[in-house]
Amino acid sequence: MLHEWPTAIRLIARRRGLALAIVLTLAAAIGATSVIFSAIDAVLFRPLPYPAGDRLVSVHEANARQQQATSLVAPVKLEEWNRMSRSFEGLAGTYFENMADTSGPVPERVEAMRTSARFFSVLGTRPALGRTVNAEEEAFGGPPVVVLSDAFWRARFNADPSVIGRSLMLDGVSRTIVGVMPPSFRYPTPSTDVWIPAPMSPRLMTVREARYLQVVGRLAAGVDVGQARKELHAIQQRLGEQHPQTDKDWTATVSPLKEEQVGRVRQALWLLFGAVLVLLLVACVNIACLLLADATRREQEIAVRSALGASRWMVIEQLLLEGLVLALTGSLLGLLLAHWGIQGLHRLATGLPRAAEIAVDWRLVAFTLSVGCLTTLLFALVPAWRATRREVAERLAHGGRAQIGGHQRFQRGLVAAQVMLAIVLLVGAGLLVRSFLHLQQISPGFDPDHVLTFRVSAGWGEPSESVANRQYRTLERLREIPGVTSAALSAFVPGGSDFIPPQELEVVGRDTGEQDFAVRLNVSADYFKTLRIPGLQGESCRDEVRPDDTRKVVVNRTFARRFFDGENPIGQQIVLGASGEIVGVVADVHEQGLLRDPLPTAYYCGLLPFWPDPYYIIRTEPSQAVTLTTIRRALREIEPQRSVFEAATLNETLAESLSQQRLSTILLALFGVMTLTLAAIGLYSMLAQLVSQRRREIGVRVALGAQPAQVLTAIVGQGAVVAGIGLLLGLLGAFALSRFMDALVFGISSQDPVTFAIVSLVLALVAGIATIVPGIRAVRIDPVRALREE
């Protein structure tokens, strides 16, 4: 068979236009399919990059009575679980802390992960250099040490292998570098720079309500998630009996760590993979139509080869070999497109878990070449089989002129299938586009223009009085910057995607017999002024002349309506983690992103002495830009050892909260347009071939008096029938599959009639263009020349 390759390449080179069309079609479809496959492979298929990663689980506390499906874990509870449980080899906790690296001339922000005892042993990954934290360093009062991430080691120390034993000054504490982790170790986030032990003080181990640890556990050998969950539930019940004031009604949840990380994107990824499979199928059908038309034109050549002694299988082998050459060429080009597509995906998929693991590797190469070759050969087999099934004498007698009937019916069926699949994909894309446009039209409840948010590094060990005084000085200095009209701070960035769990609410003097819950946000004075949140009743937060005004509360409209419907909330006393007096009502705000409806929210006024690194929010003059460099320079005057980080405009924050929806919408719309284009090309090719094959017949009709309009109607009518059948079947298929879109659309129905109507009109327009061009060519046929050519 190898000696036939030069012949196959030579025959393909003679038909460069056909070869180019097939290779480009296959490359586009294979490239798109490979990009999404690489994402699914890295995110969903591959195990976590830790030894026996399938035994790692995420553990939370939970309280159904307080509407907390998941909660962080108190250190004392973590130690009790380790002591009382037999289902785990170990459990460890982490919490995030921003630090300032002052080892160099300019403070730099470092994303530090504080780790409890057993952390590195639970995850099981060995360091690339040095060692991890030992028992002495994990104990309270142990020597200060730090373990570096691979990325931080390369960026900060230029991958110097002699870094072990050197010191790193973090938040004023000199820490000895004891190890560097490998590139694959990214727990809990890829952006983690360093891991620092967080020994728990004896006093902290007595506070059972101090829930702030994110817990990961390693299941014991032979134990499944259900068994571990059942055991922890029983342990929690015993602890609830021993500590009813703090642990009653609290239970525990256990879920696979991989599912915890990727579960929220699973449905969207499978939707995109289904979309690219539709695109690939349409591309293959398109290629089959092109090969079928080519085989029809080559019937005379095939007949001559058969007459000279070539068997049917030899001819089929030659045609399949030509298809294999095209498949390999298209697959290699598709692999190059996939490489570029993955680079683009990294830029777009900022919120996709495990995105850093998406890359071109041997699995992707094998998938790309396998899919490209198998699909092309499969769809090349049908044209090859049909082209060789007629007897040699019959083919020679027709002089290479194709018989139309069965061949045309088969090709029409393929084109109708293309249109049907394109409609299904376009409806899905249209629903996501309409849903995304609806989300963008939602008002966040504040004015995001000319508002900048950022944080200033601070350690959690700083005394609360010092924190409050520093926040007060920082706000005052920010207000002095030319161009800054107001400044405020909050524990959470408004409009972000962070979930803020509701807390148990008590309205003083009222006992409804039901448990009420509301969200508590701590904000400084000028928060509502800075964001331009409309006040509805009462007053706003007062200016803090001293950082101790923490009892005045402003509630949103939803809070006032739910808990004080028909009453005046001003002056009412509430307890929401802390007591407070309601002094005002403001409009509802999408504090937790546009995807979540506003919840009953109480804004506790004052500084945040318990939150060292809140978000600072400043509004600037539209005509006078305030750069981040200006802010850093101003703050360095009062805090020379601190760094500014996580700077973003509120518009960027709102856009980031919709990043997953934006990515799914862009990709599905792109795949839909590509599929529609291929379907239109298929429809055009079918009619163009029909006109070419029936050239003599059309010439005879024109010679006998047929009008141009009649010829045009005949050609366009055949295309309209095929497109109409595909449209009808596609709409029925899209309607049947629409229920799978319910969880992915917002503000519209998954059976939105507007979307179905728009897609139908687009298809009609595209199909009209694809059919009118061959029709015009048919009208322009010269009957005299057509009859002479025959």
PDB file of N, CA and C in Angstrom, residues 518-525 540-541 550-557 559 580-586 600-606:
ATOM      1  N   ALA A 518     -30.477  36.852  57.133  1.00  0.00           N
ATOM      2  CA  ALA A 518     -30.135  37.999  56.286  1.00  0.00           C
ATOM      3  C   ALA A 518     -28.626  38.045  56.120  1.00  0.00           C
ATOM      4  N   VAL A 519     -28.202  38.765  55.097  1.00  0.00           N
ATOM      5  CA  VAL A 519     -26.772  38.953  54.832  1.00  0.00           C
ATOM      6  C   VAL A 519     -26.286  40.182  55.588  1.00  0.00           C
ATOM      7  N   ARG A 520     -25.134  40.056  56.202  1.00  0.00           N
ATOM      8  CA  ARG A 520     -24.524  41.192  56.891  1.00  0.00           C
ATOM      9  C   ARG A 520     -23.276  41.634  56.125  1.00  0.00           C
ATOM     10  N   LEU A 521     -23.214  42.923  55.817  1.00  0.00           N
ATOM     11  CA  LEU A 521     -22.035  43.519  55.193  1.00  0.00           C
ATOM     12  C   LEU A 521     -21.539  44.652  56.075  1.00  0.00           C
ATOM     13  N   ASN A 522     -20.245  44.721  56.255  1.00  0.00           N
ATOM     14  CA  ASN A 522     -19.646  45.785  57.047  1.00  0.00           C
ATOM     15  C   ASN A 522     -19.011  46.794  56.101  1.00  0.00           C
ATOM     16  N   VAL A 523     -19.472  48.027  56.172  1.00  0.00           N
ATOM     17  CA  VAL A 523     -19.013  49.068  55.249  1.00  0.00           C
ATOM     18  C   VAL A 523     -18.710  50.332  56.037  1.00  0.00           C
ATOM     19  N   SER A 524     -17.840  51.153  55.462  1.00  0.00           N
ATOM     20  CA  SER A 524     -17.490  52.409  56.110  1.00  0.00           C
ATOM     21  C   SER A 524     -18.407  53.523  55.628  1.00  0.00           C
ATOM     22  N   ALA A 525     -18.253  54.693  56.238  1.00  0.00           N
ATOM     23  CA  ALA A 525     -18.979  55.872  55.776  1.00  0.00           C
ATOM     24  C   ALA A 525     -18.589  56.172  54.333  1.00  0.00           C
ATOM     25  N   SER A 540     -27.831  57.804  55.856  1.00  0.00           N
ATOM     26  CA  SER A 540     -26.794  56.863  55.441  1.00  0.00           C
ATOM     27  C   SER A 540     -25.827  56.667  56.604  1.00  0.00           C
ATOM     28  N   CYS A 541     -24.739  55.945  56.336  1.00  0.00           N
ATOM     29  CA  CYS A 541     -23.735  55.777  57.381  1.00  0.00           C
ATOM     30  C   CYS A 541     -23.104  57.126  57.712  1.00  0.00           C
ATOM     31  N   THR A 550     -19.914  51.258  65.025  1.00  0.00           N
ATOM     32  CA  THR A 550     -20.216  49.954  64.431  1.00  0.00           C
ATOM     33  C   THR A 550     -21.650  49.513  64.692  1.00  0.00           C
ATOM     34  N   ARG A 551     -22.471  50.348  65.292  1.00  0.00           N
ATOM     35  CA  ARG A 551     -23.811  49.916  65.677  1.00  0.00           C
ATOM     36  C   ARG A 551     -24.906  50.486  64.780  1.00  0.00           C
ATOM     37  N   LYS A 552     -24.636  51.452  63.946  1.00  0.00           N
ATOM     38  CA  LYS A 552     -25.640  51.998  63.046  1.00  0.00           C
ATOM     39  C   LYS A 552     -25.759  51.079  61.830  1.00  0.00           C
ATOM     40  N   VAL A 553     -27.003  50.819  61.433  1.00  0.00           N
ATOM     41  CA  VAL A 553     -27.258  49.848  60.367  1.00  0.00           C
ATOM     42  C   VAL A 553     -28.148  50.473  59.305  1.00  0.00           C
ATOM     43  N   VAL A 554     -27.782  50.267  58.047  1.00  0.00           N
ATOM     44  CA  VAL A 554     -28.620  50.628  56.904  1.00  0.00           C
ATOM     45  C   VAL A 554     -29.037  49.331  56.227  1.00  0.00           C
ATOM     46  N   VAL A 555     -30.329  49.179  55.935  1.00  0.00           N
ATOM     47  CA  VAL A 555     -30.821  47.942  55.321  1.00  0.00           C
ATOM     48  C   VAL A 555     -31.284  48.227  53.896  1.00  0.00           C
ATOM     49  N   ASN A 556     -31.337  47.163  53.088  1.00  0.00           N
ATOM     50  CA  ASN A 556     -31.814  47.357  51.718  1.00  0.00           C
ATOM     51  C   ASN A 556     -33.331  47.195  51.647  1.00  0.00           C
ATOM     52  N   ARG A 557     -33.887  47.487  50.483  1.00  0.00           N
ATOM     53  CA  ARG A 557     -35.339  47.465  50.301  1.00  0.00           C
ATOM     54  C   ARG A 557     -35.916  46.071  50.586  1.00  0.00           C
ATOM     55  N   PHE A 559     -34.778  43.771  52.579  1.00  0.00           N
ATOM     56  CA  PHE A 559     -34.769  43.557  54.026  1.00  0.00           C
ATOM     57  C   PHE A 559     -35.977  44.246  54.661  1.00  0.00           C
ATOM     58  N   GLY A 580     -27.495  46.142  66.463  1.00  0.00           N
ATOM     59  CA  GLY A 580     -27.423  47.387  65.721  1.00  0.00           C
ATOM     60  C   GLY A 580     -28.780  48.047  65.629  1.00  0.00           C
ATOM     61  N   GLU A 581     -28.772  49.333  65.326  1.00  0.00           N
ATOM     62  CA  GLU A 581     -29.997  50.113  65.172  1.00  0.00           C
ATOM     63  C   GLU A 581     -30.129  50.549  63.717  1.00  0.00           C
ATOM     64  N   ILE A 582     -31.302  50.290  63.126  1.00  0.00           N
ATOM     65  CA  ILE A 582     -31.542  50.661  61.733  1.00  0.00           C
ATOM     66  C   ILE A 582     -31.730  52.172  61.646  1.00  0.00           C
ATOM     67  N   VAL A 583     -30.915  52.819  60.810  1.00  0.00           N
ATOM     68  CA  VAL A 583     -31.002  54.275  60.648  1.00  0.00           C
ATOM     69  C   VAL A 583     -31.406  54.679  59.234  1.00  0.00           C
ATOM     70  N   GLY A 584     -31.441  53.725  58.295  1.00  0.00           N
ATOM     71  CA  GLY A 584     -31.787  54.086  56.924  1.00  0.00           C
ATOM     72  C   GLY A 584     -32.097  52.875  56.067  1.00  0.00           C
ATOM     73  N   VAL A 585     -32.727  53.164  54.916  1.00  0.00           N
ATOM     74  CA  VAL A 585     -33.065  52.132  53.927  1.00  0.00           C
ATOM     75  C   VAL A 585     -32.530  52.597  52.575  1.00  0.00           C
ATOM     76  N   VAL A 586     -31.873  51.675  51.847  1.00  0.00           N
ATOM     77  CA  VAL A 586     -31.342  51.994  50.517  1.00  0.00           C
ATOM     78  C   VAL A 586     -31.909  51.011  49.501  1.00  0.00           C
ATOM     79  N   PRO A 600     -32.006  39.877  51.502  1.00  0.00           N
ATOM     80  CA  PRO A 600     -32.133  40.843  52.598  1.00  0.00           C
ATOM     81  C   PRO A 600     -30.753  41.143  53.177  1.00  0.00           C
ATOM     82  N   THR A 601     -30.372  42.396  53.145  1.00  0.00           N
ATOM     83  CA  THR A 601     -28.998  42.765  53.504  1.00  0.00           C
ATOM     84  C   THR A 601     -29.000  43.908  54.504  1.00  0.00           C
ATOM     85  N   ALA A 602     -28.170  43.756  55.524  1.00  0.00           N
ATOM     86  CA  ALA A 602     -27.976  44.807  56.520  1.00  0.00           C
ATOM     87  C   ALA A 602     -26.530  45.278  56.451  1.00  0.00           C
ATOM     88  N   TYR A 603     -26.351  46.585  56.244  1.00  0.00           N
ATOM     89  CA  TYR A 603     -25.017  47.181  56.171  1.00  0.00           C
ATOM     90  C   TYR A 603     -24.674  47.760  57.540  1.00  0.00           C
ATOM     91  N   TYR A 604     -23.704  47.151  58.220  1.00  0.00           N
ATOM     92  CA  TYR A 604     -23.247  47.657  59.510  1.00  0.00           C
ATOM     93  C   TYR A 604     -22.190  48.731  59.255  1.00  0.00           C
ATOM     94  N   CYS A 605     -22.470  49.932  59.745  1.00  0.00           N
ATOM     95  CA  CYS A 605     -21.613  51.080  59.443  1.00  0.00           C
ATOM     96  C   CYS A 605     -20.383  51.109  60.343  1.00  0.00           C
ATOM     97  N   GLY A 606     -19.264  51.505  59.780  1.00  0.00           N
ATOM     98  CA  GLY A 606     -18.054  51.662  60.565  1.00  0.00           C
ATOM     99  C   GLY A 606     -16.870  51.007  59.898  1.00  0.00           C
TER     100      GLY A 606
END
